[in-house]
Short mmCIF file of C-alpha atoms and ligand atoms in Angstrom, two decimals:
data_model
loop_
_atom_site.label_atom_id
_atom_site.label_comp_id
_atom_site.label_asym_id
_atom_site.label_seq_id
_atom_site.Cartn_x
_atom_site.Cartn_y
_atom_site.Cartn_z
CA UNK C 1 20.97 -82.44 116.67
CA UNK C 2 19.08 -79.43 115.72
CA UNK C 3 21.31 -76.85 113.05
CA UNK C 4 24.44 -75.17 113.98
CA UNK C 5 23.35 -71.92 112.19
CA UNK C 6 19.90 -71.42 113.47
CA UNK C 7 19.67 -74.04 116.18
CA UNK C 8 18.52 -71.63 118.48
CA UNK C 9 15.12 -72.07 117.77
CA UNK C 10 15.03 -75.63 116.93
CA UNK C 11 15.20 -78.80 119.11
CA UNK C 12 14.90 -81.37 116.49
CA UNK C 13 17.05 -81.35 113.38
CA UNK C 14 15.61 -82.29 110.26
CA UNK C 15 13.96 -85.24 108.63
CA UNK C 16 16.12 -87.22 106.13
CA UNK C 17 13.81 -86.10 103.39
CA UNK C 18 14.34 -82.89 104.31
CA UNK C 19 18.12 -82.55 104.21
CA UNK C 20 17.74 -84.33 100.63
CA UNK C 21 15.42 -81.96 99.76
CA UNK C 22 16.49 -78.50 100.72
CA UNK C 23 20.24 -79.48 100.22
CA UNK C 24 21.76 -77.00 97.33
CA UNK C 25 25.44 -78.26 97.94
CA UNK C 26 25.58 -81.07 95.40
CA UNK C 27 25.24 -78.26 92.51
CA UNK C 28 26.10 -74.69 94.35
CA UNK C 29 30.08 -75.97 95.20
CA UNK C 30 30.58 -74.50 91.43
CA UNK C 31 29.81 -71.12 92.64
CA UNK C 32 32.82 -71.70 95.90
CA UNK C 33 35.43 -69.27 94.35
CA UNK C 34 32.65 -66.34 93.50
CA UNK C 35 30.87 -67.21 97.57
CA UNK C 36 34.30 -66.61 98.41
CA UNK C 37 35.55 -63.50 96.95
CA UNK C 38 31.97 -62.16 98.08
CA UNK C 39 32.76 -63.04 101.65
CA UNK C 40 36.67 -61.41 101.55
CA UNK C 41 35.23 -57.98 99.76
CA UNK C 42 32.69 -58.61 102.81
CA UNK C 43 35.13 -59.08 105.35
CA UNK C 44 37.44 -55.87 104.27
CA UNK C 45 34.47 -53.65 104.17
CA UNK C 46 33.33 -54.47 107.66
CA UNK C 47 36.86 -53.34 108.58
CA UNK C 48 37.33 -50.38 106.96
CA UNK C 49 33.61 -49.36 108.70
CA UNK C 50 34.78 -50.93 111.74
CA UNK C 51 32.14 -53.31 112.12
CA UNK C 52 34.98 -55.60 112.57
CA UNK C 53 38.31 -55.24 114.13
CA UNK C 54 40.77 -55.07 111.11
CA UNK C 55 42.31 -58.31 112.86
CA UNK C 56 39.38 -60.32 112.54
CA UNK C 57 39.26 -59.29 109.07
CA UNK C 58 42.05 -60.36 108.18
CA UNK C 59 42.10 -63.69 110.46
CA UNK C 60 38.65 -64.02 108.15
CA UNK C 61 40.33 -62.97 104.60
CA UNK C 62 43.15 -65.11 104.79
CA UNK C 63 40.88 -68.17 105.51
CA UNK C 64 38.71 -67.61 103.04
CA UNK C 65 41.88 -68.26 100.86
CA UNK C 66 42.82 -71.11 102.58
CA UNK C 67 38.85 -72.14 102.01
CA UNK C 68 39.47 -71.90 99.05
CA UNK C 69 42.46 -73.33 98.06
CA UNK C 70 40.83 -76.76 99.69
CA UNK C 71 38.49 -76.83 97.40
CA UNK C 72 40.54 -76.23 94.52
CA UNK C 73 42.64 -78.99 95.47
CA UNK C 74 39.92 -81.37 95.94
CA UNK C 75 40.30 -82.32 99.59
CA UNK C 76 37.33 -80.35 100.35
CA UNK C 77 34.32 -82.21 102.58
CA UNK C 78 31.10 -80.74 101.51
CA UNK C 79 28.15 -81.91 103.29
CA UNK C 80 24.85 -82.24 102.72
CA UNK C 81 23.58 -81.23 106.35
CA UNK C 82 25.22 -77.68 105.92
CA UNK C 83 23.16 -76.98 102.80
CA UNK C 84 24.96 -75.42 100.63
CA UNK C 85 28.25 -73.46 99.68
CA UNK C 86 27.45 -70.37 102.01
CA UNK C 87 27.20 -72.82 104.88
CA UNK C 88 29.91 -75.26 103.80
CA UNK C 89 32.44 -72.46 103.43
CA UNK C 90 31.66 -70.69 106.69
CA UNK C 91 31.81 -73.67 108.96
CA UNK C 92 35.18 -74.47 107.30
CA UNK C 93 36.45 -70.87 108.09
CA UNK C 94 34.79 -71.41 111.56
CA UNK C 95 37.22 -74.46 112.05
CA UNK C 96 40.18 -72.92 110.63
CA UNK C 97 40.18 -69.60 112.64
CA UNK C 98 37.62 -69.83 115.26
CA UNK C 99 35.58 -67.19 116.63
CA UNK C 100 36.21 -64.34 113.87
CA UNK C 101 34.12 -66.68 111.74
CA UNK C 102 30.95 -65.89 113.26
CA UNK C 103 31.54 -62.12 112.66
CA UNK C 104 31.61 -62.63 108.69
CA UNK C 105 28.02 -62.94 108.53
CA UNK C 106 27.21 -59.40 110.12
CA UNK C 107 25.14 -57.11 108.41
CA UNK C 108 24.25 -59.91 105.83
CA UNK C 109 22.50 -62.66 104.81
CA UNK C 110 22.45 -65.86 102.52
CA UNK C 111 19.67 -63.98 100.09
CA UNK C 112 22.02 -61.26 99.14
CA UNK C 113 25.00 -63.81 99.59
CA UNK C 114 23.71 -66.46 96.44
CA UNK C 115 22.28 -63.55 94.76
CA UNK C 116 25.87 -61.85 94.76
CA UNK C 117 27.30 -65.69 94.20
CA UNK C 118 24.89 -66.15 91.53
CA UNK C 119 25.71 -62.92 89.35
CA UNK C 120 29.39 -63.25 89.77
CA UNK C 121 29.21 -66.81 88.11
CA UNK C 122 26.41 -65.65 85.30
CA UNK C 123 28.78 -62.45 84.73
CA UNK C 124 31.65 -64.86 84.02
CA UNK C 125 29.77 -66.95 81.89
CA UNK C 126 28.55 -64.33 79.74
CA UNK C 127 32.06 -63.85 79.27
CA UNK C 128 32.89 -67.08 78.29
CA UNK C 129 30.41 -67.08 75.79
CA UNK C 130 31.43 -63.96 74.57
CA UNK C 131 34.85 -65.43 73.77
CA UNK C 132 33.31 -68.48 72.41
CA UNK C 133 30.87 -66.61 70.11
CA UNK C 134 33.85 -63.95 68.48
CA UNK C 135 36.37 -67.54 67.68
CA UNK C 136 32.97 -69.16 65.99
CA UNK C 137 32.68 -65.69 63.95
CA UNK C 138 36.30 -65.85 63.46
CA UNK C 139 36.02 -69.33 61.57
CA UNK C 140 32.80 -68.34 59.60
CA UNK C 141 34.65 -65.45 58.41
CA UNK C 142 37.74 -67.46 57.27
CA UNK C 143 35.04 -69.80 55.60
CA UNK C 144 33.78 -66.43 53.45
CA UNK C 145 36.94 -65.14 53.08
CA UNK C 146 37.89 -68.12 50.90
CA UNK C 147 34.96 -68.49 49.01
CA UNK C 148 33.82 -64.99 49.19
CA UNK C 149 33.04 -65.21 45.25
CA UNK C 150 31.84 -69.31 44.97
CA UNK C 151 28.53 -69.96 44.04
CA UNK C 152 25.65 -71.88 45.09
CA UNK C 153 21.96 -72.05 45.59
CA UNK C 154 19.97 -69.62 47.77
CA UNK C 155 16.96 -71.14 48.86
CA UNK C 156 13.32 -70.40 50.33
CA UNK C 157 10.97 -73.15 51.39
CA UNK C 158 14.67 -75.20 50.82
CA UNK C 159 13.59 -74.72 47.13
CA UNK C 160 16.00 -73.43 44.99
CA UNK C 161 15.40 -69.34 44.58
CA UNK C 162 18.27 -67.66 43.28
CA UNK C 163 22.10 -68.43 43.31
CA UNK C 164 24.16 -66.69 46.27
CA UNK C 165 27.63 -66.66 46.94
CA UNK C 166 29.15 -69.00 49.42
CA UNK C 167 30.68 -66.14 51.69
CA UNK C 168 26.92 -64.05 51.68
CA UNK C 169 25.68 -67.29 53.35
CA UNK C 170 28.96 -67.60 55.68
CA UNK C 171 28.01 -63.80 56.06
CA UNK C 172 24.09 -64.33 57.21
CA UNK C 173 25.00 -66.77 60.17
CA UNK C 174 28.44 -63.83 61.23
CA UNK C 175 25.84 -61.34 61.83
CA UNK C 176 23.05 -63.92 63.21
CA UNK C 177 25.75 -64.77 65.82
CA UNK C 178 27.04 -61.04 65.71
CA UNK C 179 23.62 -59.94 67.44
CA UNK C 180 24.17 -62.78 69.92
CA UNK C 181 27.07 -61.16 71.13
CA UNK C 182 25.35 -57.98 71.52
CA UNK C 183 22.79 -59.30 73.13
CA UNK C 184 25.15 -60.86 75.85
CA UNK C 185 26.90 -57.67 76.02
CA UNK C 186 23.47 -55.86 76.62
CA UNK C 187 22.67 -58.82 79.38
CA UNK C 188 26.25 -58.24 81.14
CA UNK C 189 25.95 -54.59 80.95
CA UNK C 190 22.67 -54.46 82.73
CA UNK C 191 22.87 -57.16 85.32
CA UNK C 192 26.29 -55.75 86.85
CA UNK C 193 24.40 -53.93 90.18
CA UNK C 194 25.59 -55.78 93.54
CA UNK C 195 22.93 -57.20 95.69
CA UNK C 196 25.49 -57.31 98.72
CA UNK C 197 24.39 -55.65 101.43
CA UNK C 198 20.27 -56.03 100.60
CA UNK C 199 20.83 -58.51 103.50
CA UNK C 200 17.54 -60.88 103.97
CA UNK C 201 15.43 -58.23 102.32
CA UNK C 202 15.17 -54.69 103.88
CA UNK C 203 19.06 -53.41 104.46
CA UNK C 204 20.90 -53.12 107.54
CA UNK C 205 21.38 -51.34 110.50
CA UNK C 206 24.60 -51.81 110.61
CA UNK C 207 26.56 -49.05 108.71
CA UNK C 208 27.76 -51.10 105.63
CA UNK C 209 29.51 -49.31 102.65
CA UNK C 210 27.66 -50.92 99.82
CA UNK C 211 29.73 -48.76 96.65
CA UNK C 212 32.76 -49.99 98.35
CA UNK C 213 31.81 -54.38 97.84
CA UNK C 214 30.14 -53.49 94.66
CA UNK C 215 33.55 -51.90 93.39
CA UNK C 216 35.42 -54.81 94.91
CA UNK C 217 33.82 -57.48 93.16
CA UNK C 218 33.93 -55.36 89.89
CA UNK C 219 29.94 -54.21 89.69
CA UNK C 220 29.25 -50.75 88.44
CA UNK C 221 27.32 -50.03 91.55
CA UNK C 222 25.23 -51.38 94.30
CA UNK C 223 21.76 -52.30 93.10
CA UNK C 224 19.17 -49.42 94.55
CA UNK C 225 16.16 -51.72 96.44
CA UNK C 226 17.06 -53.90 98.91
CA UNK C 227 13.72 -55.91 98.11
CA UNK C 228 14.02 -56.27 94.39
CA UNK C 229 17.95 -56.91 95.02
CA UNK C 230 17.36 -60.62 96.77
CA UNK C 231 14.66 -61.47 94.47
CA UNK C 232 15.59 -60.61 91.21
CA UNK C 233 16.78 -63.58 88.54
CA UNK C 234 16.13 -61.45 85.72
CA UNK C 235 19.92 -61.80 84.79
CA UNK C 236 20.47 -65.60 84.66
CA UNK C 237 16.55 -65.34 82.95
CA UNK C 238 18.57 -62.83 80.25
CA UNK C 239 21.81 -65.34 79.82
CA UNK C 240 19.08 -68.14 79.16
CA UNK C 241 17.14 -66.63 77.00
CA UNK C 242 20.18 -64.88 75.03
CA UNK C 243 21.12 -68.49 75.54
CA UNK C 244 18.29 -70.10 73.70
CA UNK C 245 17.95 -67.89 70.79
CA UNK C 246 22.16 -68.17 70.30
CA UNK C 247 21.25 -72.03 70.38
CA UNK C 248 18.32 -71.80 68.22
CA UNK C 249 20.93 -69.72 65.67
CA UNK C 250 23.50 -72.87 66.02
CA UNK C 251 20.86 -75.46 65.57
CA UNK C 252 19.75 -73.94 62.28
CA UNK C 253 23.17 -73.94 61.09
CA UNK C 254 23.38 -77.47 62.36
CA UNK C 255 20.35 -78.51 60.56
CA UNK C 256 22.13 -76.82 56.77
CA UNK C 257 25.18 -78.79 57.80
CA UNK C 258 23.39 -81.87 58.16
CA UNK C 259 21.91 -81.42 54.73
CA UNK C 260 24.72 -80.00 52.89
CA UNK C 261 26.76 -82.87 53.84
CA UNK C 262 24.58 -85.63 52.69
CA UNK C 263 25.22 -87.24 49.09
CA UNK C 264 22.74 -85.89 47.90
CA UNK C 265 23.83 -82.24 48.61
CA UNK C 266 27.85 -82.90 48.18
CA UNK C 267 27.69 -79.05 49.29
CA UNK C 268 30.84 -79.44 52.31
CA UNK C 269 32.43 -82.45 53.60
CA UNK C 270 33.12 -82.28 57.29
CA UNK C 271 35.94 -83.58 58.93
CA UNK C 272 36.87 -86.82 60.51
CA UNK C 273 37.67 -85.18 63.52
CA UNK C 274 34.04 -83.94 63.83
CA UNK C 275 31.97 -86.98 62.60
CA UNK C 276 31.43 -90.84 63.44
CA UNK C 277 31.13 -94.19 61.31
CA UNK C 278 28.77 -96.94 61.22
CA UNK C 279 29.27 -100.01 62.87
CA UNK C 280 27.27 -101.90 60.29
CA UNK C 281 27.57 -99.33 57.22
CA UNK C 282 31.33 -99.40 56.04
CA UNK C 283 30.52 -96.09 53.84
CA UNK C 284 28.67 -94.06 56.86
CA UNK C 285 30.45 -90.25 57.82
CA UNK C 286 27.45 -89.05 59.98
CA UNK C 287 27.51 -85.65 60.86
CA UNK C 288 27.02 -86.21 64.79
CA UNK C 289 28.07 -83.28 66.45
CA UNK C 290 25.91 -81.03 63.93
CA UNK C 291 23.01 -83.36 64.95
CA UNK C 292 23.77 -82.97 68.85
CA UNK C 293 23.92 -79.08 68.52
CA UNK C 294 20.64 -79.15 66.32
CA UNK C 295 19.69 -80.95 69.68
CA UNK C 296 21.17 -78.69 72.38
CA UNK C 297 18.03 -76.29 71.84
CA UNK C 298 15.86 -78.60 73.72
CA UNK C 299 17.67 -78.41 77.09
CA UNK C 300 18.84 -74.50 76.48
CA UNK C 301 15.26 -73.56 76.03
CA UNK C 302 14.02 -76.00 78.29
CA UNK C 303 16.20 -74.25 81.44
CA UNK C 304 14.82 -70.90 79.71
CA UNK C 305 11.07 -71.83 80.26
CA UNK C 306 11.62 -74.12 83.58
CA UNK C 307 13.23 -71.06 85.59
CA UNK C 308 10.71 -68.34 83.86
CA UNK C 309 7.89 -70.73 85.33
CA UNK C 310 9.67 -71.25 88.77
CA UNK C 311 9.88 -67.50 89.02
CA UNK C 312 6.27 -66.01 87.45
CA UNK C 313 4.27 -66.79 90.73
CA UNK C 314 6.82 -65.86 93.98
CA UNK C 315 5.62 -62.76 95.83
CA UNK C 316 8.97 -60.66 96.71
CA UNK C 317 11.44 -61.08 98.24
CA UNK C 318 13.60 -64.35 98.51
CA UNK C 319 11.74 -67.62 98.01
CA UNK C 320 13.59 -71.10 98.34
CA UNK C 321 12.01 -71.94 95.22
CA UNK C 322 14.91 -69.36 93.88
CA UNK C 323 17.02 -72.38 94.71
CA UNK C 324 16.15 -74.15 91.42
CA UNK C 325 17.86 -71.47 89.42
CA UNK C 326 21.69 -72.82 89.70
CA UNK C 327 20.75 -76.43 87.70
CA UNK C 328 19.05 -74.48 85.01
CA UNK C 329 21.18 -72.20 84.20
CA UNK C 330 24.52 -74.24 84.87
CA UNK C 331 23.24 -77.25 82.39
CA UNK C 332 22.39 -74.43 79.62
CA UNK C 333 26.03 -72.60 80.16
CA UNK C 334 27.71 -76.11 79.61
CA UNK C 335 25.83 -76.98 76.77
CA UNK C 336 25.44 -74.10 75.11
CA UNK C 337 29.78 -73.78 75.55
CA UNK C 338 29.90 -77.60 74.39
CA UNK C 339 27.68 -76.89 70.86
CA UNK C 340 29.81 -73.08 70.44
CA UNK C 341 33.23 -75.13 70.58
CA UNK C 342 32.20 -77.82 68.52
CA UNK C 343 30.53 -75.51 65.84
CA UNK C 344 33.76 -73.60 65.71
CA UNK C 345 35.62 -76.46 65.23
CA UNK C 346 33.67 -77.94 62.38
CA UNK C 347 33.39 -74.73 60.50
CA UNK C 348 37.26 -74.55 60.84
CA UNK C 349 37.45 -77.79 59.58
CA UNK C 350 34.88 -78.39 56.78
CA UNK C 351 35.60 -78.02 53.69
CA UNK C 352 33.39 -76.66 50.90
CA UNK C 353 32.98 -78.26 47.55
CA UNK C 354 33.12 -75.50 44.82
CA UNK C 355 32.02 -77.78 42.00
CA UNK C 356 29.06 -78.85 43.85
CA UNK C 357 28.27 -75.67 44.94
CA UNK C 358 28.05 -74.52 41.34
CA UNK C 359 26.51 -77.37 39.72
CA UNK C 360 23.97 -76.69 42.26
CA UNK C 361 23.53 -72.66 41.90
CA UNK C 362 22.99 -73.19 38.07
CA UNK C 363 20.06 -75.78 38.12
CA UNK C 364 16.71 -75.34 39.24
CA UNK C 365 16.22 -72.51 37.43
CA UNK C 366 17.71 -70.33 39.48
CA UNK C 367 18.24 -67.22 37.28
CA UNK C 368 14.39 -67.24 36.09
CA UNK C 369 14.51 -63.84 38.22
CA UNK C 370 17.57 -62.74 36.34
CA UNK C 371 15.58 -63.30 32.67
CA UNK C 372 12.16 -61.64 34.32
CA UNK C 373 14.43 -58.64 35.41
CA UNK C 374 16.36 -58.46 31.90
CA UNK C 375 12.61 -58.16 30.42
CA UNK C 376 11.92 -55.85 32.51
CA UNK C 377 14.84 -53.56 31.82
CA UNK C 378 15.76 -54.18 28.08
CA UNK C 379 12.15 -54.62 26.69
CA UNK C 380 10.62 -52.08 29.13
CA UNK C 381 7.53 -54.69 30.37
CA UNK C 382 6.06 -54.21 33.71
CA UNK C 383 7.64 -56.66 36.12
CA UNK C 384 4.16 -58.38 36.11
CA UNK C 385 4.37 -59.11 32.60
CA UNK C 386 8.21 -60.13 32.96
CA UNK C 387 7.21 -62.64 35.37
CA UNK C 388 4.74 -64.67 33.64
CA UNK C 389 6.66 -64.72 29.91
CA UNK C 390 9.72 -65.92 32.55
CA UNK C 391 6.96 -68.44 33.95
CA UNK C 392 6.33 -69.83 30.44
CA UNK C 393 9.50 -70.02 29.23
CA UNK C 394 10.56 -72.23 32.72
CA UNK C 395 7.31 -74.57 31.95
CA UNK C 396 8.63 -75.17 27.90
CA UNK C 397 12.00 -75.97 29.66
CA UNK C 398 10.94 -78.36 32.16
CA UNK C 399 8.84 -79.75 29.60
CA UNK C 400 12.05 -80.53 27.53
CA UNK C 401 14.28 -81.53 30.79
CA UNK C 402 16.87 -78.57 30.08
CA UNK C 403 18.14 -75.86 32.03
CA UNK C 404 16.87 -72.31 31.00
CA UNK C 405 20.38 -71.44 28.90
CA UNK C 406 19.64 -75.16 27.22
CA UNK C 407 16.54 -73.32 25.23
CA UNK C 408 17.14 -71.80 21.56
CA UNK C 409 16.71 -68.28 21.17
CA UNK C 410 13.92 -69.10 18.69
CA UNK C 411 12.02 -71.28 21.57
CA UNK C 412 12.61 -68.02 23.30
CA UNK C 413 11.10 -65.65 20.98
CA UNK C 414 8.17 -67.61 20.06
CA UNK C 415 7.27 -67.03 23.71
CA UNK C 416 8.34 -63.62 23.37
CA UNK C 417 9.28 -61.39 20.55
CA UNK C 418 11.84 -58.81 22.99
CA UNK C 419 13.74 -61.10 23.53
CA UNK C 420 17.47 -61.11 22.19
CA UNK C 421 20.56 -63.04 22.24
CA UNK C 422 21.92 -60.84 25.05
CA UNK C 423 19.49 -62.82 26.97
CA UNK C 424 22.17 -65.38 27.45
CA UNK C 425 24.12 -63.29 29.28
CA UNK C 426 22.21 -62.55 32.18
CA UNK C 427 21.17 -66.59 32.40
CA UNK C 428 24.76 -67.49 33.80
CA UNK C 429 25.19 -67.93 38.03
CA UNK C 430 28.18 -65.68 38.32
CA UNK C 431 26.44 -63.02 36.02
CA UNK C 432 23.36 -63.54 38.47
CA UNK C 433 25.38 -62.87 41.47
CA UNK C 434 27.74 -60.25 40.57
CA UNK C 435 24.74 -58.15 39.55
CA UNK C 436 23.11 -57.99 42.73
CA UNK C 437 25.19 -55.44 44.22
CA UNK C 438 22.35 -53.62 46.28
CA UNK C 439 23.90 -53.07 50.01
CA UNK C 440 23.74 -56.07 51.75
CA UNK C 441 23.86 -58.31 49.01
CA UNK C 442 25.27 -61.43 47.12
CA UNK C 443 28.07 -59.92 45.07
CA UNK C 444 30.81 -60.69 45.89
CA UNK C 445 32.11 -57.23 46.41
CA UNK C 446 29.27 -56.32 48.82
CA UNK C 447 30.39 -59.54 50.73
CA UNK C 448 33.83 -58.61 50.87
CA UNK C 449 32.71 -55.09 52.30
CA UNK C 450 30.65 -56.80 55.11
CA UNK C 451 33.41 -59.40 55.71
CA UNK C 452 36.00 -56.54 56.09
CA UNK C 453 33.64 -54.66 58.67
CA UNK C 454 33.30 -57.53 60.69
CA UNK C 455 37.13 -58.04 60.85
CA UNK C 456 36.83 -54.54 61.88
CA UNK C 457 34.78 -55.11 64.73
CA UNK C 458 36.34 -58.36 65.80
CA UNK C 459 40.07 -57.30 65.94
N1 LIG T 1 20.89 -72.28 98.98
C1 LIG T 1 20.07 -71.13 98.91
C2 LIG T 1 19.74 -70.76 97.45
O1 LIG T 1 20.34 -71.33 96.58
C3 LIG T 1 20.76 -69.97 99.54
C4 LIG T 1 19.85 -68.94 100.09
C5 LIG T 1 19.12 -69.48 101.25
N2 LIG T 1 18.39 -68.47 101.94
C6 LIG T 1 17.47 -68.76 102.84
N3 LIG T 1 16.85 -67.79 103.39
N4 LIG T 1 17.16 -70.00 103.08
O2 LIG T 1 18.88 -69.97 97.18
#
């Protein structure tokens, strides 16, 4: 039998391969409640411009919510020969109240229908990860609260530079995660036009009043080219990408979490509740969820470059090929919501080790930068100069296996005659950290300034 929407022009229906093919219902049914509110701010507009007897309207409104509540409740038959949600949903409403059903689809079609479908479920998302991205800020900020003044190593090329507090490195992931959530914002701000109403691609004759759906369904205003309106995916193209690079941020963290909670860090332990055992190796704590976030990047960017490739080549306006956007972008919102709630959680949960942590900051020779800058200051030698009597006093060190405070002030001097027992002052991790109290940086009290501006923002 030949289709029930467009039949008219058809005498054979479709090849097996075909249905399988073109069929969108086995992943659009997650947009049902956003097709349907699109369809009742539909229906009420083409009442209130008479396009439709108010009756109708509300014949069509109030099974829509009937629709819908089917769904919800699970006794909903979806099939695949109706395509997809738009379809499913109107042949429902066609059963339920008859004839009005046909009118619901005046003065519209399914291009400006997903696309409207389609930004109602990315707005909501953005949303959600909103929310999920403020309680992961939330935790990191309780982590730097409590340590705002603890110790450890900073690191570049993961070799020991100069020691850091604990709560400046809580700090540096807050505001990596903090311009995630801007960028969402941004994404959600600029995506919220309405394509209801483009129709297939040129507007209607019919005399549709586009600012009142758009204000319905909570858009700012009815996007301003009908063309551009069915064929744009720039915003679920924004959500992934603000997706991958929030994913990319999590997976870094990941990857320090995965080091500093091996034995030969000691730097956190994480908590039972967010690791596995062994079966083999009675001593094993692996730190699998930090390893499946570091992982989540794959798929995330993956969706990113599979829908930016699906899109670069389609001549305006709708394309089926638009059809491949839903999987993308759903797999990436799941994930990405998955590896946010389980980051939260661990950070809530782990606990820092402020022993190790300062064992740590002090070896390596972490203050050599400390002594160079004392030189520089007390004994008035270019920074140059500073640098290479620092250099040859961390050589005679690691020539003797000690730490830099482990060498005699006479070792010191015969490398240099400036220097003074003060030196031993400035060698010392806390000294080292307190004193960098540039804006932005480790001491502690510049920490607690940036932690109490976040709170700030956050409340
Ligand atoms: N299932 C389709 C999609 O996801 C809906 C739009 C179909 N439009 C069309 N002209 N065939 O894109």
């Amino acid at each position: 039998t030949s289709n029930q929407m467009w039949g008219g022009r058809f005498a054979a229906g479709p090849d097996a391969i075909m249905e399988a093919i073109n069929a969108s219902i086995g992943f659009d049914q997650r947009m049902a409640a956003q097709d349907i509110a699109g369809s009742r701010a539909h229906a009420a507009m083409l009442a209130a411009t008479s396009i439709v007897s108010d009756s109708d309207a509300e014949a069509m409104r109030e099974g829509l919510l009937t629709v819908l509540s089917e769904i919800e409740a699970g006794n909903f038959e979806f099939s695949t020969a109706l395509e997809d949600i738009h379809m499913n949903v109107e042949a429902r409403l066609k059963e339920l109240i008859g004839e009005p059903a046909g009118r619901l689809h005046t003065g519209r079609s399914r291009n400006d229908q997903v696309a409207t479908d389609f930004k109602l479920w990315v707005r909501d998302q953005l949303d959600a990860v909103d929310g999920a991205l403020q309680a992961l800020m939330k935790a990191l900020l309780t982590q730097a609260e409590s340590g705002a003044d603890w110790v450890m190593p900073g690191f570049t090329h993961l070799q020991t530079a100069q020691p850091v507090t604990w709560g400046h490195h809580m700090m540096a992931y807050v505001e990596m995660f903090g311009r995630d959530l801007s960028r969402v914002r941004d994404a959600r701000a600029r995506m919220n036009e309405c394509p209801l109403g483009a129709a297939a691609l040129a507007g209607t004759s019919f005399p549709i009043d586009r600012e009142m759906t758009a204000r319905e369904l909570g858009f700012d205003r009815p996007s301003a080219n009908s063309l551009d309106a069915v064929s744009d995916r720039d915003f679920a193209l924004e959500f992934l990408s603000a997706a991958s690079i929030c994913a990319m941020h999590l997976s870094r963290m990941a990857e320090e979490l995965v080091i500093w909670s091996s034995a030969q860090f000691r730097f956190v332990s994480l908590s039972d509740r967010f690791s596995t055992g062994s079966s083999i190796m009675p001593q094993k704590k692996n730190p699998d969820a930090a390893e499946l976030i570091r992982a989540k990047i794959g798929r995330i960017f993956g969706a990113n470059v599979a829908l930016m490739t699906v899109m670069k080549g389609l001549p305006l306006a709708y394309s089926k090929d638009m059809q491949e956007d839903k999987e993308q972008v759903f797999d990436a919102a799941d994930n990405l919501m998955l590896a946010l709630a389980a980051m939260e959680g661990m950070v809530r949960d782990m606990s820092a080790n402020r022993p190790s942590l300062e064992a740590a900051a002090g070896s390596g020779f972490s203050t050599a930068t400390d002594l160079a800058d004392w030189l520089v200051r007390v004994a008035d030698m270019p920074f140059r100069e500073a640098h290479h009597v620092t250099g040859t006093l961390v050589a005679m060190a690691e020539e003797a296996v000690v730490d830099l405070p482990d060498l005699s002030l006479e070792q010191m001097q015969s490398v240099h005659s400036a220097i003074t027992d003060d030196i031993f002052g400035v060698l010392g991790v806390h000294n080292s950290v307190a004193s960098r109290t540039s804006y932005g940086g480790t001491a502690p009290e510049q920490v607690r300034a940036q932690i109490a501006r976040w709170k700030e923002v956050l409340a």
